[in-house]
CSV table of C-alpha atoms in Angstrom, one decimal:
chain,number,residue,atom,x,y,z
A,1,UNK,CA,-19.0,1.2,19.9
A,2,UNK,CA,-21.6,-1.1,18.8
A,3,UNK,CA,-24.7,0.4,19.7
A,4,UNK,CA,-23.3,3.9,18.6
A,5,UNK,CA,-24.2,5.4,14.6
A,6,UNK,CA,-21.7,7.4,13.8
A,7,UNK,CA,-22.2,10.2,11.2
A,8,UNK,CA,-18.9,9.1,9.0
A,9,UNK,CA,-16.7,5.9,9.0
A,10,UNK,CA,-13.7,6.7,7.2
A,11,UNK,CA,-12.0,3.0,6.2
A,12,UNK,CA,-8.0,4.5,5.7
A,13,UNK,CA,-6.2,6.5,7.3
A,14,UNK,CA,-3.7,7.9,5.1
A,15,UNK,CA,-3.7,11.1,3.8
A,16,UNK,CA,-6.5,10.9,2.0
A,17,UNK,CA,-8.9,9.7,4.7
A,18,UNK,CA,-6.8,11.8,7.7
A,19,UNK,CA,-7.6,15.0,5.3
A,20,UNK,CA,-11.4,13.6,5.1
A,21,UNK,CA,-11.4,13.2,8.8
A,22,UNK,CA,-10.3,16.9,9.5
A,23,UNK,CA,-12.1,18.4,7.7
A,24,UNK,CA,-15.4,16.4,9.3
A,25,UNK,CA,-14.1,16.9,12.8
A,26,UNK,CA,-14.0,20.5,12.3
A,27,UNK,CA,-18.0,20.5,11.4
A,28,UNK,CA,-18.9,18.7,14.3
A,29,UNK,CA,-19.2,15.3,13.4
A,30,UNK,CA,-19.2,12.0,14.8
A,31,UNK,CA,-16.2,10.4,13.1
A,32,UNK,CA,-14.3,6.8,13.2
A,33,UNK,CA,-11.2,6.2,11.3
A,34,UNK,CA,-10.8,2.4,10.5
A,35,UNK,CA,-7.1,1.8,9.5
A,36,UNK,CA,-5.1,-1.1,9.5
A,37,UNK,CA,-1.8,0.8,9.5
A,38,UNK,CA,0.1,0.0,6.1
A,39,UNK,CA,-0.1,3.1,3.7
A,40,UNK,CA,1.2,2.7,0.5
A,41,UNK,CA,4.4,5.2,0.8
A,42,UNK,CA,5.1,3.3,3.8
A,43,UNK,CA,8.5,1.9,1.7
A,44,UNK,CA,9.7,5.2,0.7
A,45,UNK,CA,11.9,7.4,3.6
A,46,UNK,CA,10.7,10.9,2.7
A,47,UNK,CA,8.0,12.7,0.3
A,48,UNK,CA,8.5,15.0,-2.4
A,49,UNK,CA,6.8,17.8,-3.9
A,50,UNK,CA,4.1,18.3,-0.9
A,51,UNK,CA,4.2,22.1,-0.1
A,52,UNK,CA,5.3,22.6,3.2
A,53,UNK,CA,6.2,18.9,4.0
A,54,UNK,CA,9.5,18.5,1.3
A,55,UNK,CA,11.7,16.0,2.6
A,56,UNK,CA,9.3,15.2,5.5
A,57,UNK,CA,8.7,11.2,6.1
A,58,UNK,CA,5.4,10.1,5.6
A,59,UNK,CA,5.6,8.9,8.9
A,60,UNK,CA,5.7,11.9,10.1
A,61,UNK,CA,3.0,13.4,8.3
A,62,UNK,CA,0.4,10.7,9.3
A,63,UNK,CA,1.3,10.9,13.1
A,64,UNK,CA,1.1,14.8,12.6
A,65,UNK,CA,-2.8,14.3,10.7
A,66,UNK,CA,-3.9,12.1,13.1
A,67,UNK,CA,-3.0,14.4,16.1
A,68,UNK,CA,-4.9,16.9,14.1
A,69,UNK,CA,-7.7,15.2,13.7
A,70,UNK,CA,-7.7,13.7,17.4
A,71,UNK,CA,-8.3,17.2,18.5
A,72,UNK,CA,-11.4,17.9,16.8
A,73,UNK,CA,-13.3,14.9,18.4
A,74,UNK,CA,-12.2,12.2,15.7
A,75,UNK,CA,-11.5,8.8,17.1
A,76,UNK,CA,-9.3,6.0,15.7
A,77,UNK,CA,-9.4,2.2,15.7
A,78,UNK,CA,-7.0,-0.3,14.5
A,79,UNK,CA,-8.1,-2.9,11.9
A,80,UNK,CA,-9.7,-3.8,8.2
A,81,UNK,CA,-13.1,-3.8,7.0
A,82,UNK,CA,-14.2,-6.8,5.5
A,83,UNK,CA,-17.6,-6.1,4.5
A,84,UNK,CA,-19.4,-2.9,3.7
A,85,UNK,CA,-23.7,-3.5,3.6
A,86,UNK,CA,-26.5,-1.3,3.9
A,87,UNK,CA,-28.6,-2.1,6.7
A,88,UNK,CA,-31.6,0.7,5.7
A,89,UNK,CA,-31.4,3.8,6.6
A,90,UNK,CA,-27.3,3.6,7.8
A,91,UNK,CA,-24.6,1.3,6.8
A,92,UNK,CA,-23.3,-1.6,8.8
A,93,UNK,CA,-19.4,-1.6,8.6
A,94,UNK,CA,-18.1,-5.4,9.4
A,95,UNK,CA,-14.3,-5.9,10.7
A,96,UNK,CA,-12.0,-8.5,10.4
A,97,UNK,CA,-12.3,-9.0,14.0
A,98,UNK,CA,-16.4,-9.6,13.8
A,99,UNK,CA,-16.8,-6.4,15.2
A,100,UNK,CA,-19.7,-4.2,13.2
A,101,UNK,CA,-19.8,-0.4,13.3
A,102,UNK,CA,-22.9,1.3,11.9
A,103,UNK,CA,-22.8,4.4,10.1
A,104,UNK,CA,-24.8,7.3,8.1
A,105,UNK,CA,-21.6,7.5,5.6
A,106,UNK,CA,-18.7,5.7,4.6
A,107,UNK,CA,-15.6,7.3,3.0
A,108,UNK,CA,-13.0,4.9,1.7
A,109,UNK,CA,-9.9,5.8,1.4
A,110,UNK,CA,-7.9,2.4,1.4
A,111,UNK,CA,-5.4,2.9,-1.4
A,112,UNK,CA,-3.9,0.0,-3.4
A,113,UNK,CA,-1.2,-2.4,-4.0
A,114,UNK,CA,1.5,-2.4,-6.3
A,115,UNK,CA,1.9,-6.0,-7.7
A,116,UNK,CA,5.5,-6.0,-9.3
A,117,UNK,CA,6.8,-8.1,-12.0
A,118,UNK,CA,8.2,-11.1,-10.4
A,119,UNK,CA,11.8,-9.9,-10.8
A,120,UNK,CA,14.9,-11.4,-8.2
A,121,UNK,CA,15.7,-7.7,-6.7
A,122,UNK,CA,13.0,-6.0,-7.5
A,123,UNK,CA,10.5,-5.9,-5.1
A,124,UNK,CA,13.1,-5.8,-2.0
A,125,UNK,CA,14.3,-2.1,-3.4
A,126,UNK,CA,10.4,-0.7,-4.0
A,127,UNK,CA,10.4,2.7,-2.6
A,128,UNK,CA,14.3,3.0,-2.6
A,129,UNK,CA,16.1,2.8,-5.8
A,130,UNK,CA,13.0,0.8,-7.9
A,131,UNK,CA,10.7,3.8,-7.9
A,132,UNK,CA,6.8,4.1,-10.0
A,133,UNK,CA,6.6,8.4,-9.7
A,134,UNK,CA,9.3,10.6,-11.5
A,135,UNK,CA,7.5,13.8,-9.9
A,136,UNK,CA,7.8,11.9,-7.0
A,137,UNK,CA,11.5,10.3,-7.0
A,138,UNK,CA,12.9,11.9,-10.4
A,139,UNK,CA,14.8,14.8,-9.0
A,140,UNK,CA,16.9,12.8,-6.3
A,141,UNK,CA,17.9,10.4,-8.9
A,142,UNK,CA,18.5,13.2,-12.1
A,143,UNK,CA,21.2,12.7,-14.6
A,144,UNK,CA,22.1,9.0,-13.4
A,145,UNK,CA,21.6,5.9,-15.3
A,146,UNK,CA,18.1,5.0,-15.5
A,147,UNK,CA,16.3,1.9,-16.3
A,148,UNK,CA,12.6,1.8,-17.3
A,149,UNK,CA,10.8,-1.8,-17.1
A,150,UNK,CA,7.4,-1.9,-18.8
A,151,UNK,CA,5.1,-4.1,-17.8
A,152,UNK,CA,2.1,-2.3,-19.9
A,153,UNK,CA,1.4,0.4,-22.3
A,154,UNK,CA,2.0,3.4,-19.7
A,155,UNK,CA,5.6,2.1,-19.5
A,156,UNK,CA,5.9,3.8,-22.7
A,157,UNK,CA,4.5,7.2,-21.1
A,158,UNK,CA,6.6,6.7,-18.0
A,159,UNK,CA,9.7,6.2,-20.0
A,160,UNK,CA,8.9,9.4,-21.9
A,161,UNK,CA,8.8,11.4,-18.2
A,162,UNK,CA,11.8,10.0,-17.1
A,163,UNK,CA,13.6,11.3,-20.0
A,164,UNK,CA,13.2,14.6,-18.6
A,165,UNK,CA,15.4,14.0,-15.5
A,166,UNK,CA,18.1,11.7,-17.1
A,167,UNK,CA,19.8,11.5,-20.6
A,168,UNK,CA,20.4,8.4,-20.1
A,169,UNK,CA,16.9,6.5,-20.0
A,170,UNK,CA,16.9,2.4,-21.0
A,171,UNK,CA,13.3,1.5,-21.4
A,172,UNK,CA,13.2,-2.3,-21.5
A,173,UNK,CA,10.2,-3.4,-24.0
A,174,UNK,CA,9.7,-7.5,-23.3
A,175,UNK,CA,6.6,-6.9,-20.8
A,176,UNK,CA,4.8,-5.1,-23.8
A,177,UNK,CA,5.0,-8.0,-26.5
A,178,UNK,CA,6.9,-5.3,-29.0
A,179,UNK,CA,5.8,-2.1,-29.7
A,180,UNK,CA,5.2,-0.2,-32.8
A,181,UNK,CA,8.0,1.5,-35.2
A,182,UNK,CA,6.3,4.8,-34.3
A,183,UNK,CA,7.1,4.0,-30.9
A,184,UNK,CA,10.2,3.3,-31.6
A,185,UNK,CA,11.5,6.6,-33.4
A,186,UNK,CA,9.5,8.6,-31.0
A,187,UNK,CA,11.5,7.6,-28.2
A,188,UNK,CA,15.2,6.8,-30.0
A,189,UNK,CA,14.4,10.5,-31.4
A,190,UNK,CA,15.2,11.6,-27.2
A,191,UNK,CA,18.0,9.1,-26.9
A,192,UNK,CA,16.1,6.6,-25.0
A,193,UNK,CA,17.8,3.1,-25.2
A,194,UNK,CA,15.2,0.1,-26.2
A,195,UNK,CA,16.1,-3.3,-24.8
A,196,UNK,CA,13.6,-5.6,-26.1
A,197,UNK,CA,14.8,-8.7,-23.6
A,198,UNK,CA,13.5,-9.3,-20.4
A,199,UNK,CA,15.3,-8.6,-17.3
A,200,UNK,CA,15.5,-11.7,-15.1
A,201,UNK,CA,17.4,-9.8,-12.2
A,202,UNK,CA,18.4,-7.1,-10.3
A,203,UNK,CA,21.8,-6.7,-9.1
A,204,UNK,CA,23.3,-4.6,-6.4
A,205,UNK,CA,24.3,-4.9,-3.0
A,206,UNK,CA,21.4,-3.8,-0.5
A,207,UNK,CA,19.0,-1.1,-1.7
A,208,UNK,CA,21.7,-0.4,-4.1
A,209,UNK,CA,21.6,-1.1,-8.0
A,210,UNK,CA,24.6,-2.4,-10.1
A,211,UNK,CA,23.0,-3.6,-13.1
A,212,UNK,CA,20.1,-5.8,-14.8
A,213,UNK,CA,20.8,-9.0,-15.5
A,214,UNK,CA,18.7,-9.7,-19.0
A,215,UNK,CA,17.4,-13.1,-20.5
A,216,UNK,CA,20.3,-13.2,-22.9
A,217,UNK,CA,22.6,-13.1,-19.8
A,218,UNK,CA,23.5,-9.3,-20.6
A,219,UNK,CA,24.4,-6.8,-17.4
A,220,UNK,CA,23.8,-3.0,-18.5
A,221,UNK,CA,24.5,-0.9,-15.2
A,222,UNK,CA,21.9,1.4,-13.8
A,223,UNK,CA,21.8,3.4,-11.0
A,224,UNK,CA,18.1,3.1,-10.3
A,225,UNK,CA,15.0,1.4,-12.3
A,226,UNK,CA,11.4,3.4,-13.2
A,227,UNK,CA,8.3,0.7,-12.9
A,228,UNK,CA,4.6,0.1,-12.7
A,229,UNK,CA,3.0,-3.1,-11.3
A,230,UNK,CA,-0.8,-4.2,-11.3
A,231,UNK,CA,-2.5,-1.8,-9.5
A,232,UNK,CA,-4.9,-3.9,-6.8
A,233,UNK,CA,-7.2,-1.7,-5.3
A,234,UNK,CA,-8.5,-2.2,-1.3
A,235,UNK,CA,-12.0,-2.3,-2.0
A,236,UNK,CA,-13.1,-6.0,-2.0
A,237,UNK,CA,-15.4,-5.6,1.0
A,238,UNK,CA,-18.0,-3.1,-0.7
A,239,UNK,CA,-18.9,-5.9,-2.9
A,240,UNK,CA,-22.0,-6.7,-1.5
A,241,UNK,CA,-23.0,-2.5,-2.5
A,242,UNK,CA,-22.3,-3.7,-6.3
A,243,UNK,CA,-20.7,-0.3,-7.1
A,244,UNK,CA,-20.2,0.8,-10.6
A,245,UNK,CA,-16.4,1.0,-12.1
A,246,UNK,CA,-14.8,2.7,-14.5
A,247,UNK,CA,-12.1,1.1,-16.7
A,248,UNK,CA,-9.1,3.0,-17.7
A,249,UNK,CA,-5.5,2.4,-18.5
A,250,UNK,CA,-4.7,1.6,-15.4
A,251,UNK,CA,-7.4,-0.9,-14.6
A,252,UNK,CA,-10.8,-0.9,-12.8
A,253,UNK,CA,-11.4,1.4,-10.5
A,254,UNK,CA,-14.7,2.4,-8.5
A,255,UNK,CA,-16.5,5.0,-10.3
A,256,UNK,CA,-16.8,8.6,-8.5
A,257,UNK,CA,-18.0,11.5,-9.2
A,258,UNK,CA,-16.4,15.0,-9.1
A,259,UNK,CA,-17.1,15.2,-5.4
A,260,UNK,CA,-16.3,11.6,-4.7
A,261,UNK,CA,-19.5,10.1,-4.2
A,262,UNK,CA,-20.1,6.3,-5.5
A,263,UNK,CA,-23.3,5.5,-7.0
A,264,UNK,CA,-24.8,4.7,-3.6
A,265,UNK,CA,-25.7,8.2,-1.9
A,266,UNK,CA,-24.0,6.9,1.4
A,267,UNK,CA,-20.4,6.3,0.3
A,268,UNK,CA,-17.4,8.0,-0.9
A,269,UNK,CA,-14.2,7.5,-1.8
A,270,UNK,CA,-10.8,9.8,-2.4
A,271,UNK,CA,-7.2,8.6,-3.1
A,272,UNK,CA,-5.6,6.0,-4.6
A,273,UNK,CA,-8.5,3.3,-3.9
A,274,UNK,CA,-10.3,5.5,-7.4
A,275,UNK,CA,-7.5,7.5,-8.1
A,276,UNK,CA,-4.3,5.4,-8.9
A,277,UNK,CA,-2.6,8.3,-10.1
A,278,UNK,CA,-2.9,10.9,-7.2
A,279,UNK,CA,0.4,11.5,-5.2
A,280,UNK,CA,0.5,12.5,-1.8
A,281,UNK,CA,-0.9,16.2,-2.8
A,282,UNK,CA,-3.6,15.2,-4.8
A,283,UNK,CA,-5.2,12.8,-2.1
A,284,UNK,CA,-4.8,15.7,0.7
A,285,UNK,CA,-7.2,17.6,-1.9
A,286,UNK,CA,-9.7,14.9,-2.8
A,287,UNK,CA,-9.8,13.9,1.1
A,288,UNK,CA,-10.4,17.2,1.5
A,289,UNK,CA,-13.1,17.4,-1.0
A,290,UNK,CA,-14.8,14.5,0.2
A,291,UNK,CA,-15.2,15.5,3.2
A,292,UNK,CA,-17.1,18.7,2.9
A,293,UNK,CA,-19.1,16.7,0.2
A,294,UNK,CA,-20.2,14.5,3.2
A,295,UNK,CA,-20.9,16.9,5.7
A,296,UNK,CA,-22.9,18.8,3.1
A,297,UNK,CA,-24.9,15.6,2.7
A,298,UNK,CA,-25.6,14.6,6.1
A,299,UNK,CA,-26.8,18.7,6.4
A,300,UNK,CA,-29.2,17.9,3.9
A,301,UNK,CA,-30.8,15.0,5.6
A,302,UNK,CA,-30.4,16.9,9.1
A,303,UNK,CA,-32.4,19.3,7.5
A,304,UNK,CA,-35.3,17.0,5.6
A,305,UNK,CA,-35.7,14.8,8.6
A,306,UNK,CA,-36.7,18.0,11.1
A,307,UNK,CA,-38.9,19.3,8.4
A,308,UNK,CA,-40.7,15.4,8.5
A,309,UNK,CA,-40.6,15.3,12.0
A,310,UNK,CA,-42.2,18.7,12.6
A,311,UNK,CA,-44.7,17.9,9.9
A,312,UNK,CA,-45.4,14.8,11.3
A,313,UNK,CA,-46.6,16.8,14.8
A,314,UNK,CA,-48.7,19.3,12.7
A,315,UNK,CA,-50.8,16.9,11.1
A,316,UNK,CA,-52.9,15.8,13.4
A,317,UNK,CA,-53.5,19.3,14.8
A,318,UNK,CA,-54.8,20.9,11.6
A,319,UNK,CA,-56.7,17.3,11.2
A,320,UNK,CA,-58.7,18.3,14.6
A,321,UNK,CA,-59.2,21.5,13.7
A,322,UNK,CA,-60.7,20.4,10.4
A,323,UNK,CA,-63.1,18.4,12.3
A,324,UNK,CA,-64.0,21.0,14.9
A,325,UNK,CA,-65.0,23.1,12.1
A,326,UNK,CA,-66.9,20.6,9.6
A,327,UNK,CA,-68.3,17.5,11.6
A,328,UNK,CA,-72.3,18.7,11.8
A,329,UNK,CA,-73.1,15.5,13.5
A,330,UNK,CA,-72.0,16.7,16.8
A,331,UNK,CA,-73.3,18.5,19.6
A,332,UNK,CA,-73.1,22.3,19.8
């Protein structure tokens, strides 16, 4: 593989970049999947609200996208990326391993991590009874007791989407610092419960949840707990590239444009790595996306490097001809 330039290194392969690399294999091209094998579903036992894969395990639909996109031509290897440089005209992909792939375009599709409060309980139930998505989790946990621990401002928003599955919603406050008396009445007015002391613990036996165990030494019983951590996206190696981001609510994320594309013509990204917010659906779609943007791309240069190289053969003919028909100084 190292003397080979491919046409597309996807670095991910989760939905996003499996979606990417389908739709690539089916134009033809040359395509490596770089993926180091921990998506970030991989803690939850099914998937919900992905048309035609309801109750599937993600599992499942990863093994089922990768035999899909086996059978166009797209090959697989097992590891991270650590750096991402341009090596004019291609990209030079470095793994952890010191292996280096070269390529025309790179589409990353890494994800990110969830970094959860540093709560006893917590983080061994992510996925399983301590869920992030209501659209996601909501319905198998409707009308039970349910907790709501805000660790910044969209813990207000996420409280106000639970609401819709439970009655009995207890958004606890501490991680915000207070929040505003507007605030306040906007979410007592839907019978949310406000708990303004930190939760130091999670009770329960095995994924199971009892209670919260709060500062004050409080237990209020819950049956599952709605939260948000730092979101940490995979996309340290494309620092050398100096990338634009965008800020938003829910931190810094590499800027993309409709289509995907970064600010350097020769990378992409879809998914969670620019998208925290996408669920399983929405990455299918921009992976999707991304990929025809990419094949559309590499058309274009197909295209503009035979009209250079078929230029570059005329030249000198119509040169010659020039002469033939202008040089007085030679012989008849």
């Amino acid at each position: 593989m190292e003397d080979r330039i491919w046409d597309v290194i996807i670095v991910g392969g989760g939905v996003a970049g499996l979606s990417a690399a389908l739709m690539l294999g089916r134009a033809r091209r040359q395509v490596l999947v770089v993926d180091g094998g921990s998506p970030r579903n991989r803690f939850a036992s099914h998937m919900h609200g992905v048309l035609g894969n309801e109750g599937v395990e993600p599992a499942v639909l990863l093994e089922r996208g990768r035999n899909e996109a086996a059978s166009y031509g797209v090959e697989f290897e097992r590891g991270t990326v650590s750096l991402v440089e341009q090596a004019e005209p291609f990209l030079q992909v470095a793994l952890a391993d010191r292996a280096v792939r070269t390529a025309r375009s790179l589409i990353v599709a890494t994800g990110l991590t969830d970094e959860l409060a540093d709560i006893p309980g917590l983080r061994e139930r992510w996925g399983r009874t301590v869920l992030h998505c209501p659209y996601c989790h909501g319905w198998e946990v409707r009308d039970q007791r349910l907790g709501v621990i805000a660790t910044s401002p969209m813990g207000l928003h996420q409280a106000e989407l639970v609401r819709q599955w439970s009655s009995r919603v207890t958004l606890f406050t501490a991680g915000l610092g207070g929040i505003s008396g507007t605030a306040k009445r906007r979410l007592r007015a839907r019978g949310i419960d406000l708990v303004d002391t930190a939760v130091t613990e999670v009770l329960g036996e095995g994924a199971q949840i009892k209670a919260v165990r709060t500062e004050n030494g409080r237990e209020i019983e819950l049956d599952a707990i709605f939260t948000g951590g730092a979101l940490r996206p995979h996309d340290n190696f494309l620092a050398p590239l100096r990338l634009a981001r965008a800020e938003g609510p829910m931190g810094a994320f590499v800027q993309v444009d409709a289509m995907g594309k970064t600010g350097n013509d020769r990378v992409w990204a879809a998914g969670n790595v620019v998208n925290p917010a996408a669920n399983i659906a929405m990455a299918i779609g921009a992976g999707a996306a991304v990929g025809a943007g990419v094949n559309a791309a590499l058309v274009a240069e197909d295209f503009d490097a035979a009209v250079a190289a078929t230029s570059a053969v005329q030249l000198p003919q119509v040169s010659a001809r020039f002469d033939v028909r202008t040089d007085h100084s030679r012989p008849a």
